[in-house]
Amino acid sequence: MRLRSKGSILIAGALFLSMASSAQKVKFTEYDLDNGLHVILHQDNTSPVVAVSVMYHVGSKNETPGLTGFAHFFEHLLFEGSKNIKRGEFMKIVSANGGSNNANTTQDRTFYYEEFPSNQLKLGLWLESERMMHPVINEVGVNTQREVVKEEKRMRVDNRPYGHLMEEVFKNLFVKHPYHWVPIGSMEDINRAKLSEFQAFFKKFYVPGNAVLSISGDLDIDSTKKLIQSYFGPIPGGPEVVQPSIAEMPITQEIIDTAYDANIQLPAILTAYRTPAENSKDAVTLGMISSILSGGASSRLYKELVDDKKTALQVACFNYSLEDYGAYLTLAIPNGTTPLDSLLKDIDANIKDIQTNLISEQDYQKLLNQAEMSFVNSSNSNLGVAENLANGYTFFNKNTNHINEQLKEIRSVTREQIRDVARKYLNKNQRLVLYYLPKAK
């Protein structure tokens, strides 16, 4: 049933706010082992499953020029095996015991996880402790994963339509900061890197004091603590990891650039603005501005450019939040022969309207509903809860309880703040304009 009237929308919003307000608070237990490993436990006995995760505070930001792509490389390399797990057996052990596993890397962290029936919690802990304590890092594994990473880059970047778009954005937005390159890094760097350099990278960053063990699901707190001490307690603490602190000069003049992609037939116009770190309230507000502009078929840009004018096939806005900075992006792909500058003009006009006028109360209520639904959806699984808890500790000043404060942060954003944040960050003299064009093969 679609709610069309203003009154119906407000009633629906009130009902959603009521449900969100009564949502159960995520309870957790957290503590540190003597070696510095931070542990977070969330008990949820509603279903017999458990998620075991380790978040290492290491991403492409921790690399140096000439040695890029290391963090993403280790996302793969640490599945090679360990002192007690034969090469190629890690994933087989997981699947043979009814589980699933994966890992992912960003500019700021690497996240490994397993999901198991809860009677295999012990196995999940053992696997992650093996990965941390004594993985096998040798020439065989390194050479194997070199080829794996090359193939991934070919599939996901080099041969994928618009695959180099983010690379073009970040190399323009950041000059000094390691966000200048993307996590996949340079294949040339990976190819010429020595085994000793990979081993040194592991010893520096994959240590207990630079990690969070976050577990959510059907578990008993006391018995889980004993298992954790047994498997992770003996791991040496390692050196203290100091995160880089590199400031960028403000962008004060519009940057205009052009990139070419042999994998596309349709051009795109993109703008990117450098924005503040993810732990700032302004980052929350910028995410809400994205919803106003392109959050679904009823959003401003979609209705205007795709539905009404039919000048765009696709339009999107989002705030790419990271630990040190962020990037606010707008993207449009033209319909037919629509000039890219025409799309840019319409996008700019919509941003200008947000900078000038307060959004209506009705739109504000809709925006809160969307933001809260997005938050609820991000924590509707044990894995989602485990990751959100680890994120709070790692990126929000060791505030694991951030998971329970996000809705309050969203609701505290006013219409005036939406206008003011748009005025502060989304100006033409603070941005990159990128023309992303087809290139003949």
PDB file of N, CA and C in Angstrom, residues 136-175:
ATOM      1  N   VAL A 136      51.690 -18.610   7.565  1.00  0.00           N
ATOM      2  CA  VAL A 136      52.847 -18.918   6.726  1.00  0.00           C
ATOM      3  C   VAL A 136      52.941 -17.869   5.624  1.00  0.00           C
ATOM      4  N   ILE A 137      53.991 -17.077   5.651  1.00  0.00           N
ATOM      5  CA  ILE A 137      54.223 -16.047   4.624  1.00  0.00           C
ATOM      6  C   ILE A 137      55.527 -16.406   3.930  1.00  0.00           C
ATOM      7  N   ASN A 138      55.407 -17.091   2.786  1.00  0.00           N
ATOM      8  CA  ASN A 138      56.588 -17.534   2.060  1.00  0.00           C
ATOM      9  C   ASN A 138      56.455 -17.204   0.577  1.00  0.00           C
ATOM     10  N   GLU A 139      57.486 -17.541  -0.182  1.00  0.00           N
ATOM     11  CA  GLU A 139      57.497 -17.210  -1.603  1.00  0.00           C
ATOM     12  C   GLU A 139      56.367 -17.892  -2.358  1.00  0.00           C
ATOM     13  N   VAL A 140      56.040 -19.118  -1.989  1.00  0.00           N
ATOM     14  CA  VAL A 140      54.973 -19.844  -2.681  1.00  0.00           C
ATOM     15  C   VAL A 140      53.645 -19.111  -2.528  1.00  0.00           C
ATOM     16  N   GLY A 141      53.307 -18.757  -1.299  1.00  0.00           N
ATOM     17  CA  GLY A 141      52.049 -18.058  -1.055  1.00  0.00           C
ATOM     18  C   GLY A 141      52.016 -16.687  -1.691  1.00  0.00           C
ATOM     19  N   VAL A 142      53.105 -15.944  -1.570  1.00  0.00           N
ATOM     20  CA  VAL A 142      53.175 -14.601  -2.147  1.00  0.00           C
ATOM     21  C   VAL A 142      53.016 -14.654  -3.658  1.00  0.00           C
ATOM     22  N   ASN A 143      53.721 -15.565  -4.311  1.00  0.00           N
ATOM     23  CA  ASN A 143      53.624 -15.667  -5.766  1.00  0.00           C
ATOM     24  C   ASN A 143      52.233 -16.098  -6.211  1.00  0.00           C
ATOM     25  N   THR A 144      51.615 -16.985  -5.450  1.00  0.00           N
ATOM     26  CA  THR A 144      50.241 -17.412  -5.770  1.00  0.00           C
ATOM     27  C   THR A 144      49.280 -16.241  -5.670  1.00  0.00           C
ATOM     28  N   GLN A 145      49.368 -15.494  -4.584  1.00  0.00           N
ATOM     29  CA  GLN A 145      48.425 -14.400  -4.379  1.00  0.00           C
ATOM     30  C   GLN A 145      48.710 -13.208  -5.286  1.00  0.00           C
ATOM     31  N   ARG A 146      49.937 -13.070  -5.759  1.00  0.00           N
ATOM     32  CA  ARG A 146      50.205 -12.053  -6.772  1.00  0.00           C
ATOM     33  C   ARG A 146      49.292 -12.276  -7.984  1.00  0.00           C
ATOM     34  N   GLU A 147      49.204 -13.506  -8.417  1.00  0.00           N
ATOM     35  CA  GLU A 147      48.377 -13.816  -9.585  1.00  0.00           C
ATOM     36  C   GLU A 147      46.898 -13.656  -9.277  1.00  0.00           C
ATOM     37  N   VAL A 148      46.492 -14.013  -8.067  1.00  0.00           N
ATOM     38  CA  VAL A 148      45.093 -13.851  -7.662  1.00  0.00           C
ATOM     39  C   VAL A 148      44.697 -12.378  -7.671  1.00  0.00           C
ATOM     40  N   VAL A 149      45.550 -11.544  -7.100  1.00  0.00           N
ATOM     41  CA  VAL A 149      45.255 -10.113  -7.022  1.00  0.00           C
ATOM     42  C   VAL A 149      45.260  -9.475  -8.410  1.00  0.00           C
ATOM     43  N   LYS A 150      46.195  -9.896  -9.260  1.00  0.00           N
ATOM     44  CA  LYS A 150      46.211  -9.386 -10.633  1.00  0.00           C
ATOM     45  C   LYS A 150      44.899  -9.700 -11.349  1.00  0.00           C
ATOM     46  N   GLU A 151      44.426 -10.934 -11.184  1.00  0.00           N
ATOM     47  CA  GLU A 151      43.178 -11.321 -11.843  1.00  0.00           C
ATOM     48  C   GLU A 151      42.002 -10.536 -11.278  1.00  0.00           C
ATOM     49  N   GLU A 152      42.009 -10.325  -9.962  1.00  0.00           N
ATOM     50  CA  GLU A 152      40.937  -9.526  -9.357  1.00  0.00           C
ATOM     51  C   GLU A 152      40.950  -8.108  -9.917  1.00  0.00           C
ATOM     52  N   LYS A 153      42.116  -7.524 -10.055  1.00  0.00           N
ATOM     53  CA  LYS A 153      42.206  -6.175 -10.599  1.00  0.00           C
ATOM     54  C   LYS A 153      41.712  -6.131 -12.050  1.00  0.00           C
ATOM     55  N   ARG A 154      42.058  -7.146 -12.822  1.00  0.00           N
ATOM     56  CA  ARG A 154      41.569  -7.180 -14.204  1.00  0.00           C
ATOM     57  C   ARG A 154      40.051  -7.257 -14.247  1.00  0.00           C
ATOM     58  N   MET A 155      39.463  -8.079 -13.378  1.00  0.00           N
ATOM     59  CA  MET A 155      38.014  -8.291 -13.392  1.00  0.00           C
ATOM     60  C   MET A 155      37.249  -7.106 -12.824  1.00  0.00           C
ATOM     61  N   ARG A 156      37.728  -6.578 -11.685  1.00  0.00           N
ATOM     62  CA  ARG A 156      36.946  -5.584 -10.944  1.00  0.00           C
ATOM     63  C   ARG A 156      37.308  -4.137 -11.273  1.00  0.00           C
ATOM     64  N   VAL A 157      38.459  -3.951 -11.915  1.00  0.00           N
ATOM     65  CA  VAL A 157      38.899  -2.586 -12.195  1.00  0.00           C
ATOM     66  C   VAL A 157      39.182  -2.394 -13.674  1.00  0.00           C
ATOM     67  N   ASP A 158      40.191  -3.084 -14.188  1.00  0.00           N
ATOM     68  CA  ASP A 158      40.684  -2.812 -15.539  1.00  0.00           C
ATOM     69  C   ASP A 158      39.660  -3.119 -16.629  1.00  0.00           C
ATOM     70  N   ASN A 159      38.880  -4.190 -16.476  1.00  0.00           N
ATOM     71  CA  ASN A 159      37.937  -4.600 -17.517  1.00  0.00           C
ATOM     72  C   ASN A 159      36.486  -4.349 -17.135  1.00  0.00           C
ATOM     73  N   ARG A 160      36.275  -3.587 -16.100  1.00  0.00           N
ATOM     74  CA  ARG A 160      34.917  -3.315 -15.625  1.00  0.00           C
ATOM     75  C   ARG A 160      34.509  -1.903 -16.025  1.00  0.00           C
ATOM     76  N   PRO A 161      33.307  -1.722 -16.558  1.00  0.00           N
ATOM     77  CA  PRO A 161      32.864  -0.367 -16.892  1.00  0.00           C
ATOM     78  C   PRO A 161      32.932   0.565 -15.679  1.00  0.00           C
ATOM     79  N   TYR A 162      33.505   1.730 -15.885  1.00  0.00           N
ATOM     80  CA  TYR A 162      33.681   2.749 -14.855  1.00  0.00           C
ATOM     81  C   TYR A 162      34.593   2.262 -13.711  1.00  0.00           C
ATOM     82  N   GLY A 163      35.400   1.236 -13.997  1.00  0.00           N
ATOM     83  CA  GLY A 163      36.219   0.615 -12.956  1.00  0.00           C
ATOM     84  C   GLY A 163      37.305   1.508 -12.383  1.00  0.00           C
ATOM     85  N   HIS A 164      37.771   2.479 -13.155  1.00  0.00           N
ATOM     86  CA  HIS A 164      38.849   3.357 -12.672  1.00  0.00           C
ATOM     87  C   HIS A 164      38.315   4.688 -12.148  1.00  0.00           C
ATOM     88  N   LEU A 165      37.008   4.801 -12.016  1.00  0.00           N
ATOM     89  CA  LEU A 165      36.426   6.085 -11.653  1.00  0.00           C
ATOM     90  C   LEU A 165      36.895   6.563 -10.283  1.00  0.00           C
ATOM     91  N   MET A 166      36.834   5.690  -9.277  1.00  0.00           N
ATOM     92  CA  MET A 166      37.226   6.104  -7.929  1.00  0.00           C
ATOM     93  C   MET A 166      38.721   6.404  -7.853  1.00  0.00           C
ATOM     94  N   GLU A 167      39.507   5.671  -8.615  1.00  0.00           N
ATOM     95  CA  GLU A 167      40.938   5.952  -8.671  1.00  0.00           C
ATOM     96  C   GLU A 167      41.205   7.364  -9.174  1.00  0.00           C
ATOM     97  N   GLU A 168      40.463   7.769 -10.197  1.00  0.00           N
ATOM     98  CA  GLU A 168      40.623   9.115 -10.748  1.00  0.00           C
ATOM     99  C   GLU A 168      40.176  10.179  -9.747  1.00  0.00           C
ATOM    100  N   VAL A 169      39.130   9.876  -8.998  1.00  0.00           N
ATOM    101  CA  VAL A 169      38.635  10.830  -8.002  1.00  0.00           C
ATOM    102  C   VAL A 169      39.663  11.054  -6.898  1.00  0.00           C
ATOM    103  N   PHE A 170      40.144   9.978  -6.315  1.00  0.00           N
ATOM    104  CA  PHE A 170      40.993  10.111  -5.133  1.00  0.00           C
ATOM    105  C   PHE A 170      42.371  10.663  -5.464  1.00  0.00           C
ATOM    106  N   LYS A 171      42.876  10.397  -6.648  1.00  0.00           N
ATOM    107  CA  LYS A 171      44.183  10.955  -6.962  1.00  0.00           C
ATOM    108  C   LYS A 171      44.105  12.461  -7.176  1.00  0.00           C
ATOM    109  N   ASN A 172      42.917  12.989  -7.445  1.00  0.00           N
ATOM    110  CA  ASN A 172      42.726  14.430  -7.559  1.00  0.00           C
ATOM    111  C   ASN A 172      42.404  15.096  -6.227  1.00  0.00           C
ATOM    112  N   LEU A 173      41.612  14.432  -5.395  1.00  0.00           N
ATOM    113  CA  LEU A 173      41.186  15.035  -4.129  1.00  0.00           C
ATOM    114  C   LEU A 173      42.302  15.069  -3.090  1.00  0.00           C
ATOM    115  N   PHE A 174      43.223  14.108  -3.172  1.00  0.00           N
ATOM    116  CA  PHE A 174      44.258  14.000  -2.143  1.00  0.00           C
ATOM    117  C   PHE A 174      45.641  14.042  -2.789  1.00  0.00           C
ATOM    118  N   VAL A 175      46.481  14.919  -2.263  1.00  0.00           N
ATOM    119  CA  VAL A 175      47.820  15.111  -2.808  1.00  0.00           C
ATOM    120  C   VAL A 175      48.864  14.496  -1.878  1.00  0.00           C
TER     121      VAL A 175
END
